[in-house]
mmCIF file of C-alpha atoms and ligand atoms in Angstrom:
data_model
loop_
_atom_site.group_PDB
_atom_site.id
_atom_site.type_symbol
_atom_site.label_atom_id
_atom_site.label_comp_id
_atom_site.label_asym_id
_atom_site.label_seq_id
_atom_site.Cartn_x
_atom_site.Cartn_y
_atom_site.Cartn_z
ATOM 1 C CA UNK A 153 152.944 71.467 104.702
ATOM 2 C CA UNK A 154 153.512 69.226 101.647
ATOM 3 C CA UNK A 155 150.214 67.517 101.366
ATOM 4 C CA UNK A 156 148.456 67.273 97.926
ATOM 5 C CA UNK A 157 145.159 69.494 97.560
ATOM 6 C CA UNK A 158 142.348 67.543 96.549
ATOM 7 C CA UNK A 159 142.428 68.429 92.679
ATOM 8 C CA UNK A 160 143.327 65.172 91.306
ATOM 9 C CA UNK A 161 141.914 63.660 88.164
ATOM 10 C CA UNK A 162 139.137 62.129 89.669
ATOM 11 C CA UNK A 163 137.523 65.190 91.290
ATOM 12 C CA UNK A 164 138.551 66.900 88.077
ATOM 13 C CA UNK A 165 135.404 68.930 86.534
ATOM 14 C CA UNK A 166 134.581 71.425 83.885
ATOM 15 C CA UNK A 167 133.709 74.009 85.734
ATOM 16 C CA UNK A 168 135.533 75.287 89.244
ATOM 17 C CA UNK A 169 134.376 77.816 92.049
ATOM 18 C CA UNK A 170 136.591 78.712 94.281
ATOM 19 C CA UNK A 171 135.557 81.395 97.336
ATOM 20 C CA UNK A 172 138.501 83.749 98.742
ATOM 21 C CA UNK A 173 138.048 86.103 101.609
ATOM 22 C CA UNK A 174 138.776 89.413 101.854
ATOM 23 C CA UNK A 175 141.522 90.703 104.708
ATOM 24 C CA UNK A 176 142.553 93.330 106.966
ATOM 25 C CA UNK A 177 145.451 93.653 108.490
ATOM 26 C CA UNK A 178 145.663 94.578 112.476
ATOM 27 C CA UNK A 179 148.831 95.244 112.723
ATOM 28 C CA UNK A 180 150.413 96.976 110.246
ATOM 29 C CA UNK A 181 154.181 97.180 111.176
ATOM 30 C CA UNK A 182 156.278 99.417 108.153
ATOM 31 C CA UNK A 183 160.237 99.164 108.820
ATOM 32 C CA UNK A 184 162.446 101.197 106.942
ATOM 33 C CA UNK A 185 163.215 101.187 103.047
ATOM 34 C CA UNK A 186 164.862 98.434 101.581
ATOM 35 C CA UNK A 187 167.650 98.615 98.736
ATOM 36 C CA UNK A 188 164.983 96.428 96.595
ATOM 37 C CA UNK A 189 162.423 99.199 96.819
ATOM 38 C CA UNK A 190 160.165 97.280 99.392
ATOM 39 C CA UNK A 191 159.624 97.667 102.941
ATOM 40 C CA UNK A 192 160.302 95.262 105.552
ATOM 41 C CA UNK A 193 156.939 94.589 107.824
ATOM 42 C CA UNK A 194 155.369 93.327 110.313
ATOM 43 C CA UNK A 195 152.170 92.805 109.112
ATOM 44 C CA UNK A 196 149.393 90.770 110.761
ATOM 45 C CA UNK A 197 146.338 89.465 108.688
ATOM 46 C CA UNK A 198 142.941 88.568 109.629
ATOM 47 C CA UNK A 199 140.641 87.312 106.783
ATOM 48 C CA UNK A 200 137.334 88.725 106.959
ATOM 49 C CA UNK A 201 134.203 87.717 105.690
ATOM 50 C CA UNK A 202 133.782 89.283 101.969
ATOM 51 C CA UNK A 203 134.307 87.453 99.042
ATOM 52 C CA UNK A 204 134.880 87.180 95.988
ATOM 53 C CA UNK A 205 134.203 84.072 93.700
ATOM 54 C CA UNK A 206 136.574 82.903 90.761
ATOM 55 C CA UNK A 207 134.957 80.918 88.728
ATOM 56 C CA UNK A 208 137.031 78.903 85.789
ATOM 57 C CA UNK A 209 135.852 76.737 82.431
ATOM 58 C CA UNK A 210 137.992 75.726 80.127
ATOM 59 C CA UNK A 211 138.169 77.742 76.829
ATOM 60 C CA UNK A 212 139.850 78.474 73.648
ATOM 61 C CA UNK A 213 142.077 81.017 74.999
ATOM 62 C CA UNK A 214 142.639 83.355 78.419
ATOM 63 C CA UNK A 215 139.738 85.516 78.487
ATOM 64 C CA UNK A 216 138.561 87.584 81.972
ATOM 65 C CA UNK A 217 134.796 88.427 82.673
ATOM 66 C CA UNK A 218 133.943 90.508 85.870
ATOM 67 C CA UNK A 219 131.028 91.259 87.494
ATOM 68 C CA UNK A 220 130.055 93.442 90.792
ATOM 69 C CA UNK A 221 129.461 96.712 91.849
ATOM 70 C CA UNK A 222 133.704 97.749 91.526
ATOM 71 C CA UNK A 223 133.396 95.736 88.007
ATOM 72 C CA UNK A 224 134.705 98.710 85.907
ATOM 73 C CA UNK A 225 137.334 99.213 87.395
ATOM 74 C CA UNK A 226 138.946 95.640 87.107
ATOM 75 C CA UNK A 227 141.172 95.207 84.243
ATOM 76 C CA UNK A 228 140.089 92.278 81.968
ATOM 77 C CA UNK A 229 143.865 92.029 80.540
ATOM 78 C CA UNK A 230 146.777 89.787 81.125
ATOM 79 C CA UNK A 231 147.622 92.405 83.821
ATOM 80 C CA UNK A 232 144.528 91.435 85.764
ATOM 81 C CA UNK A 233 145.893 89.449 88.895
ATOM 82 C CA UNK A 234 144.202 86.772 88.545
ATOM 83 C CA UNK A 235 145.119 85.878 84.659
ATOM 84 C CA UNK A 236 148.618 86.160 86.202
ATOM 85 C CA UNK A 237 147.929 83.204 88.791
ATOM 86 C CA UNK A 238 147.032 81.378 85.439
ATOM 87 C CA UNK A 239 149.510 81.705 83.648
ATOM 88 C CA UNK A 240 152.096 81.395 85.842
ATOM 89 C CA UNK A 241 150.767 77.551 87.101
ATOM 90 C CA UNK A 242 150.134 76.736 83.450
ATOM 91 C CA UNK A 243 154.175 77.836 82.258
ATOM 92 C CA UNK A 244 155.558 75.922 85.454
ATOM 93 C CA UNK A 245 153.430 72.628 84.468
ATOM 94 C CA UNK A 246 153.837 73.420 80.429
ATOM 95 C CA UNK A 247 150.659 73.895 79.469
ATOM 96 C CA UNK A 248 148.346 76.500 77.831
ATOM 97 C CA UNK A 249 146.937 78.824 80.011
ATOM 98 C CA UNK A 250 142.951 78.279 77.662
ATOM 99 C CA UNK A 251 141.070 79.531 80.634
ATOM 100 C CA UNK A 252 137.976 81.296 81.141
ATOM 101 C CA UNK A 253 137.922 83.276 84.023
ATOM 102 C CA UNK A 254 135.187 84.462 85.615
ATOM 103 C CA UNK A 255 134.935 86.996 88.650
ATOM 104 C CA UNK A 256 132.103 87.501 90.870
ATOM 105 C CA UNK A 257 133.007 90.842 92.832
ATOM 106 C CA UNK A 258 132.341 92.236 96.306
ATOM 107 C CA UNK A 259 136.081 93.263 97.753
ATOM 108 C CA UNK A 260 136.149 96.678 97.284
ATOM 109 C CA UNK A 261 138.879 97.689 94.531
ATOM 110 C CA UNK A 262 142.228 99.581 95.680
ATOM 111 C CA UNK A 263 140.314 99.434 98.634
ATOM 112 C CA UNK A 264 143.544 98.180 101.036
ATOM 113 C CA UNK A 265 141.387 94.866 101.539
ATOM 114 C CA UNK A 266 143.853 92.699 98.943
ATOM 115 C CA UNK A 267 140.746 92.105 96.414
ATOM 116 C CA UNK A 268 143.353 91.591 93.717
ATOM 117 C CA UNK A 269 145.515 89.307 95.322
ATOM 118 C CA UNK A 270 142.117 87.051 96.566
ATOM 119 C CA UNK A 271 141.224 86.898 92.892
ATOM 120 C CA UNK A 272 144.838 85.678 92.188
ATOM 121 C CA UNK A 273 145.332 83.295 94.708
ATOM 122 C CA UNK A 274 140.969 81.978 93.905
ATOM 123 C CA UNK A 275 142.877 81.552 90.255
ATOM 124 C CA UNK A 276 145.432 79.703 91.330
ATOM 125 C CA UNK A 277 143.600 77.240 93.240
ATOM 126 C CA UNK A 278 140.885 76.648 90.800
ATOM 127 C CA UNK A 279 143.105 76.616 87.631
ATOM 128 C CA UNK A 280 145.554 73.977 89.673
ATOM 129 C CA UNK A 281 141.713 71.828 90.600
ATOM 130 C CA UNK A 282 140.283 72.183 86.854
ATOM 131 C CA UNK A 283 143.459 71.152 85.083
ATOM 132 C CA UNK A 284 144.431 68.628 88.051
ATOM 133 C CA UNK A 285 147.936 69.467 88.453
ATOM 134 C CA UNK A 286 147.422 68.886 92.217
ATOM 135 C CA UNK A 287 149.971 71.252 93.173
ATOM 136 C CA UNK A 288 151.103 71.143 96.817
ATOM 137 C CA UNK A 289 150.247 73.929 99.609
ATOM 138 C CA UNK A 290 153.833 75.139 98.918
ATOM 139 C CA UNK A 291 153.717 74.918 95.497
ATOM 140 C CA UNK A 292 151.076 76.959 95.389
ATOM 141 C CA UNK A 293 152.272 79.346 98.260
ATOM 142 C CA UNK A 294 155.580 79.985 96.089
ATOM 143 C CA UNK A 295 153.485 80.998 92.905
ATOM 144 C CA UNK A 296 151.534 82.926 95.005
ATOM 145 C CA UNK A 297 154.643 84.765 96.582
ATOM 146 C CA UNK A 298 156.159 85.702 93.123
ATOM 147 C CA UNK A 299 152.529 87.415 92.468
ATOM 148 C CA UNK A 300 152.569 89.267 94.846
ATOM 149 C CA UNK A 301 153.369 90.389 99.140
ATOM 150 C CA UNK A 302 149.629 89.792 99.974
ATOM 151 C CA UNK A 303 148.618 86.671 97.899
ATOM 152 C CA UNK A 304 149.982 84.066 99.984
ATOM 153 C CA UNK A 305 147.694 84.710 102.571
ATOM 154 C CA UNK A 306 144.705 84.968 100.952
ATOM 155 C CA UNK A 307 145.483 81.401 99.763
ATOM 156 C CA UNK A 308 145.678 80.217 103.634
ATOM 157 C CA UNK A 309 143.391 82.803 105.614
ATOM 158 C CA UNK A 310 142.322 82.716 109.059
ATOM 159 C CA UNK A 311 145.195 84.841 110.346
ATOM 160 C CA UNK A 312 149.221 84.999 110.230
ATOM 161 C CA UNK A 313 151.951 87.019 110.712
ATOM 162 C CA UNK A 314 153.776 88.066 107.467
ATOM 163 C CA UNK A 315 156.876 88.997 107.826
ATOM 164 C CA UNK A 316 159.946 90.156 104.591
ATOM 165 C CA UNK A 317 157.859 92.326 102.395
ATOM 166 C CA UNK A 318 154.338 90.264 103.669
ATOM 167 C CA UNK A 319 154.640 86.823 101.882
ATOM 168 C CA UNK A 320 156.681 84.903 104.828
ATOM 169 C CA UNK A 321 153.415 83.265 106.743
ATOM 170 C CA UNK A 322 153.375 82.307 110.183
ATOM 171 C CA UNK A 323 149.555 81.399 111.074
ATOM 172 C CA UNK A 324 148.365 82.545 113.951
ATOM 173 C CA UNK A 325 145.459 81.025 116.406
ATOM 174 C CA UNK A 326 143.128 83.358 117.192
ATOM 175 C CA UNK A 327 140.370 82.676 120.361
ATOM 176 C CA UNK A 328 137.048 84.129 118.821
ATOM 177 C CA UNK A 329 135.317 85.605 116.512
ATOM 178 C CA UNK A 330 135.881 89.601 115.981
ATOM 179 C CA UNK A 331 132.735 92.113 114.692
ATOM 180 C CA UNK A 332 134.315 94.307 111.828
ATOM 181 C CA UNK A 333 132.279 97.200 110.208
ATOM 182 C CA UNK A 334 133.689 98.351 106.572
ATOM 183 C CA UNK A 335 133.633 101.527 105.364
ATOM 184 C CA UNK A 336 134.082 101.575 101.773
ATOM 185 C CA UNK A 337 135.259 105.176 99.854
ATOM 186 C CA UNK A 338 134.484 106.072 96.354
ATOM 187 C CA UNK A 339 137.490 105.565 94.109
ATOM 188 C CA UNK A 340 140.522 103.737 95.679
ATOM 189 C CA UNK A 341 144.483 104.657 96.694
ATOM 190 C CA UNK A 342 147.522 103.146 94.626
ATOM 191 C CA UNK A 343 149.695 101.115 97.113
ATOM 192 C CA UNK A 344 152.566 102.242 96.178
ATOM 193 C CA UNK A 345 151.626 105.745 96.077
ATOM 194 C CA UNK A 346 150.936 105.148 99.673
ATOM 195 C CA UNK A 347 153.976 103.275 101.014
ATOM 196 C CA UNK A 348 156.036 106.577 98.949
ATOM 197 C CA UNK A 349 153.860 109.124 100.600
ATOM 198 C CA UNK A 350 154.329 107.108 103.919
ATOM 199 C CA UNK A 351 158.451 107.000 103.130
ATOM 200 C CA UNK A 352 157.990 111.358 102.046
ATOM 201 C CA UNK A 353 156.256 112.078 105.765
ATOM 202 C CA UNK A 354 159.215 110.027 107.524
ATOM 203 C CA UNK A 355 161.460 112.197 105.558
ATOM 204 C CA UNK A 356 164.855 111.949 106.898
ATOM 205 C CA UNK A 357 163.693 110.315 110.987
ATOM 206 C CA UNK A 358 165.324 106.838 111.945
ATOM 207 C CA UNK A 359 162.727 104.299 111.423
ATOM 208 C CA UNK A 360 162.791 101.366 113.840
ATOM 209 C CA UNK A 361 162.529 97.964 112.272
ATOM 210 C CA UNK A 362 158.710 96.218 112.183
ATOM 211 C CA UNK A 363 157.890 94.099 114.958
ATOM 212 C CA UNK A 364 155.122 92.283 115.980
ATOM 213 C CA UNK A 365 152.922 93.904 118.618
ATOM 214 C CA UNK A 366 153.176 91.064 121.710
ATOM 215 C CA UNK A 367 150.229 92.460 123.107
ATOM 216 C CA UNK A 368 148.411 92.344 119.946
ATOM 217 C CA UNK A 369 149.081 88.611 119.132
ATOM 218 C CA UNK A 370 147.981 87.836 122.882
ATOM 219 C CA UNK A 371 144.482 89.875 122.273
ATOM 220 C CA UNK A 372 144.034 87.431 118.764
ATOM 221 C CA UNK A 373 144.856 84.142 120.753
ATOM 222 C CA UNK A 374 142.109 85.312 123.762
ATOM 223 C CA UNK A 375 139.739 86.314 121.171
ATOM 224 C CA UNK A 376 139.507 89.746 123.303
ATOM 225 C CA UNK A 377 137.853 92.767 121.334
ATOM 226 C CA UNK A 378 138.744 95.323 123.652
ATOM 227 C CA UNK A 379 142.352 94.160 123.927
ATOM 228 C CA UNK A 380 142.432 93.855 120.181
ATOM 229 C CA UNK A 381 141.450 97.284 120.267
ATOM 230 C CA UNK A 382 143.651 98.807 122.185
ATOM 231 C CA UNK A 383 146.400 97.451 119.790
ATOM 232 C CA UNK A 384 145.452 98.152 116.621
ATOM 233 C CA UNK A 385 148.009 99.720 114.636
ATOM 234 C CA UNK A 386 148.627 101.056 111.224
ATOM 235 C CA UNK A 387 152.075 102.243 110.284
ATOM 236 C CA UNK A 388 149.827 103.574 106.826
ATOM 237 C CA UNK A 389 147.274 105.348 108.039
ATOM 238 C CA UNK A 390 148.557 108.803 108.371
ATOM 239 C CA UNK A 391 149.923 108.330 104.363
ATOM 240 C CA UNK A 392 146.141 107.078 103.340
ATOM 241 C CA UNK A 393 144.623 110.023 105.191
ATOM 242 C CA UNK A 394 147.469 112.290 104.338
ATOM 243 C CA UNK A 395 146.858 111.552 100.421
ATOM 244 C CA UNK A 396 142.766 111.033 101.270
ATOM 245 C CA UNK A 397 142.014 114.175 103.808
ATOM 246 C CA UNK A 398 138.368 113.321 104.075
ATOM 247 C CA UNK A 399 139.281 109.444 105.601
ATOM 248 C CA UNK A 400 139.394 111.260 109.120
ATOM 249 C CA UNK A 401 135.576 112.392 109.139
ATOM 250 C CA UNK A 402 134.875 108.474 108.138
ATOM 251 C CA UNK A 403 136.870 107.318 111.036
ATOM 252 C CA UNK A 404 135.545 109.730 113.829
ATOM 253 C CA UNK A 405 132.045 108.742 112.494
ATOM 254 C CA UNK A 406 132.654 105.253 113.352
ATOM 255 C CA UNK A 407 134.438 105.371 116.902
ATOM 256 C CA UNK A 408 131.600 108.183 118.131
ATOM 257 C CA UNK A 409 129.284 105.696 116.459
ATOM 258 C CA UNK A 410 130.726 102.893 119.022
ATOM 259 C CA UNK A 411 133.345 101.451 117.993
ATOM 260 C CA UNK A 412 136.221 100.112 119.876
ATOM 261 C CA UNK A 413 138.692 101.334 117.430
ATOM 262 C CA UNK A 414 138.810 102.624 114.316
ATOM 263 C CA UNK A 415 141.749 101.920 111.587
ATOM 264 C CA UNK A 416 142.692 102.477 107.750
ATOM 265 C CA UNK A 417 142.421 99.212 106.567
ATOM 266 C CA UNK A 418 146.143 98.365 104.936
ATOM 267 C CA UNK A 419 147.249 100.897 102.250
ATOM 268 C CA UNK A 420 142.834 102.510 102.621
ATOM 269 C CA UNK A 421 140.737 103.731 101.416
ATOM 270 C CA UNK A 422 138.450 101.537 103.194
ATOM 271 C CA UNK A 423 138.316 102.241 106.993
ATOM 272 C CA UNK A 424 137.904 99.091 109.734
ATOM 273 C CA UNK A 425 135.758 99.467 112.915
ATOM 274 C CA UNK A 426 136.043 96.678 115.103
ATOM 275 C CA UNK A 427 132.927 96.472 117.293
ATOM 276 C CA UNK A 428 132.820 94.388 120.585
ATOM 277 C CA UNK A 429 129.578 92.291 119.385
ATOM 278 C CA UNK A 430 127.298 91.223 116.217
ATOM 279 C CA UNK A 431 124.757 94.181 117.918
ATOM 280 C CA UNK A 432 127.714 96.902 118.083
ATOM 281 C CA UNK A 433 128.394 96.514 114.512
ATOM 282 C CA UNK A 434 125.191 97.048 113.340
ATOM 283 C CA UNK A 435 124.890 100.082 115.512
ATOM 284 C CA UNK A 436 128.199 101.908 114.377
ATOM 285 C CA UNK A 437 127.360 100.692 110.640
ATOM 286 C CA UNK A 438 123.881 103.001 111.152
ATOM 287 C CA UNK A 439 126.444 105.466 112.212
ATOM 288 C CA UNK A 440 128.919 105.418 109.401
ATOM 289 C CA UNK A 441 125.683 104.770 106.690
ATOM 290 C CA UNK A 442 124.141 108.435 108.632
ATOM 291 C CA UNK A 443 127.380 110.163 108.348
ATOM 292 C CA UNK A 444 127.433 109.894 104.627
ATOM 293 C CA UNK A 445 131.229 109.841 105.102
ATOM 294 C CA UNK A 446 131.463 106.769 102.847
ATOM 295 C CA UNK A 447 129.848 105.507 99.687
ATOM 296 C CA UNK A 448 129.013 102.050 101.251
ATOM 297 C CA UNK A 449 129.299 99.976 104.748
ATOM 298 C CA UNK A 450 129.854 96.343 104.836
ATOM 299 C CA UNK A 451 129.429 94.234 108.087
ATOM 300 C CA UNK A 452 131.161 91.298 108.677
ATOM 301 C CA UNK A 453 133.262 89.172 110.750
ATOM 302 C CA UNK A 454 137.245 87.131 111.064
ATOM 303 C CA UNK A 455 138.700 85.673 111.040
ATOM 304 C CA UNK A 456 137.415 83.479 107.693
ATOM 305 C CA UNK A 457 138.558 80.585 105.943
ATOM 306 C CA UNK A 458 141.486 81.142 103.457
ATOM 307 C CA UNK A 459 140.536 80.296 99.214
ATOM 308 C CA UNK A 460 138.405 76.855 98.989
ATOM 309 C CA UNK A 461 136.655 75.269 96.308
ATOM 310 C CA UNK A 462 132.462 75.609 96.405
HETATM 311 P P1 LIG B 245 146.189 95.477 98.795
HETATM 312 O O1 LIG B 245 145.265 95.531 99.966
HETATM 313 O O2 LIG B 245 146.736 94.086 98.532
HETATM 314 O O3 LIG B 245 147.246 96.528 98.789
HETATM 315 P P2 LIG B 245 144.066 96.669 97.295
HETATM 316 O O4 LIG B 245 142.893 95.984 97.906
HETATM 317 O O5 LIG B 245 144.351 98.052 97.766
HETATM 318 O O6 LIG B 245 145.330 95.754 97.466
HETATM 319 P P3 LIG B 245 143.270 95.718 94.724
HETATM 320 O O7 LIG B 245 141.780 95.612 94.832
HETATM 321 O O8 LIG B 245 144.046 94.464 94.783
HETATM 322 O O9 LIG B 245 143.859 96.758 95.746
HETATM 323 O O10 LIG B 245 143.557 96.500 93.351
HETATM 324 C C1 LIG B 245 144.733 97.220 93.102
HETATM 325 C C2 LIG B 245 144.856 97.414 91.583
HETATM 326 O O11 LIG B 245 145.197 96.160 91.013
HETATM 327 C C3 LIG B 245 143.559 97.830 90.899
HETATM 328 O O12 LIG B 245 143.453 99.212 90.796
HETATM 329 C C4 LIG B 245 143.627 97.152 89.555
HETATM 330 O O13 LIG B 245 144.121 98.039 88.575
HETATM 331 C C5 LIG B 245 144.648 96.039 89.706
HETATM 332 N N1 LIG B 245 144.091 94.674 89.592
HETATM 333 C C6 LIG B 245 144.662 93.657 88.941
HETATM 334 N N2 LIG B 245 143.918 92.542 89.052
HETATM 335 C C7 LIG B 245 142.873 92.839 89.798
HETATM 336 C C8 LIG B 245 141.763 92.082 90.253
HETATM 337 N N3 LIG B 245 141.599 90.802 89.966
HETATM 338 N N4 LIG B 245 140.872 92.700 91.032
HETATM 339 C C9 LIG B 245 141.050 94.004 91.360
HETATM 340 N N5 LIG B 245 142.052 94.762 90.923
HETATM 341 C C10 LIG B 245 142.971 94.192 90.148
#
């Protein structure tokens, strides 16, 4: 893919919006420790239908604003993800990174549904349309590696198969459209606090290297709910609900509330509950909203399109 985006001078503007989906991830495939501290995975992504908005102006200097019902908790410094993606296309095309940044909320936070990452990769594009840079797909896909495993495909969406540490994208075709319920927890996890708890509860057993689930890819391309189901798989989970005891309550309220499977969505707190219709959802979100197992539940669908200007 070398193709220019369409941010050159003439659809240059003063003011950019750019929409990024949240994801979760299907198949979550953990191989053993690397000597660099990451994991090798197999890790298949499905972009799902929450969003969050970057918005960008220009300005006299880098400044982050935030707004949602998470806002708090979303640093406003250079260490937010998002004035990273800045930055890093202004140094490579030597300009100033004078940005105003704004961010319009709804991915949960340390929820394990790559909020961060959308808000860096919803940067990147909109800094790269407002200052007309026109960066290529890969261009933009290399930044977005070097910020981090799960940015590169929340750039692209849909779905894809990441493979080294996440960031290597194969996109994947997928046959339908698949009914996710969310359940959101108060307060979030640390991903690396779960990958290490994941690596402490292996302890000292041979871990097989991450593979794609055959099976699983085949149940994406049909578009098959109940053979997505069955193949759902989270090499995390029993870290997330090993460090978060009370995610098991959230998940047993969703599958006795109908759902075809229930999951930890990537490094959790959030839980996924893929239903097998638009009608199933809403009946296992009543469910999971009765249980009071969670402090919110989101309904939605995926697989949704990857960052795009408004
Ligand atoms: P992933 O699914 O990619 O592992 P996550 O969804 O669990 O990530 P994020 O919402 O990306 O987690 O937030 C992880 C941490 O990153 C937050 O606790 C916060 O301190 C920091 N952070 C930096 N930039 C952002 C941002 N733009 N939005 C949210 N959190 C951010």
């Amino acid at each position: 893919m070398a193709e220019a985006l369409p941010s050159g001078p003439s659809s240059r503007s003063s003011v950019v919006t750019v929409r990024v989906p949240a994801k979760v991830n299907v198949q979550l495939a953990v191989g053993p420790l690397r000597s660099d501290g990451f994991h090798d995975l197999a890790n298949v992504f499905l972009a799902v239908g929450l969003y969050d908005e970057v918005t960008v102006t220009p300005a006299d200097s880098l400044r982050i604003t935030c707004e949602g019902p998470d806002a708090e908790h979303v640093p406003l410094d250079a260490t937010n993800l998002a004035a990273r993606a800045a930055i890093a296309l202004a140094e490579r095309h030597g300009l100033a990174p004078d940005v105003h940044i704004h961010i319009a909320k709804d991915i949960p936070v340390a929820g394990g549904m790559a909020g961060g990452s959308a808000d860096a990769a919803g940067a990147l594009l909109a800094c790269d349309t407002l200052w007309g840079t026109g960066s290529t797909q890969d261009e933009l896909l290399s930044i977005c590696a070097d910020l981090g495993s799960d940015v590169p495909f929340s750039l692209v969406g849909g779905a894809a198969l990441g493979r080294g540490r996440g960031e290597i994208l194969t996109p994947l075709e997928v046959g339908g459209t698949f009914h996710w319920v969310f359940a959101v927890a108060d307060g979030g996890l640390s991903t690396p606090a779960v990958y290490r708890e994941c690596d402490r509860l292996r302890g000292d057993a041979d871990v097989p290297g991450a593979e794609p689930s055959a099976d699983l890819l085949e149940a994406l391309r049909t578009g098959d709910p109940g053979a997505l189901a069955a193949t759902l798989v989270n090499d995390l989970q029993p870290a997330a609900v090993s460090l978060r005891p009370s995610l098991a309550a959230t998940l047993s309220a969703g599958t006795e509330g109908g759902a075809l499977a229930a999951l930890v969505s990537g490094s959790g707190p959030t839980c996924a509950f893929l239903a097998k219709d638009a009608d199933a959802a809403s009946a296992v979100a009543a469910a999971l909203t009765a249980s009071g197992t969670c402090r919110a539940v989101r309904v939605t669908s995926g697989p949704a399109e990857g960052a795009h200007v408004r």
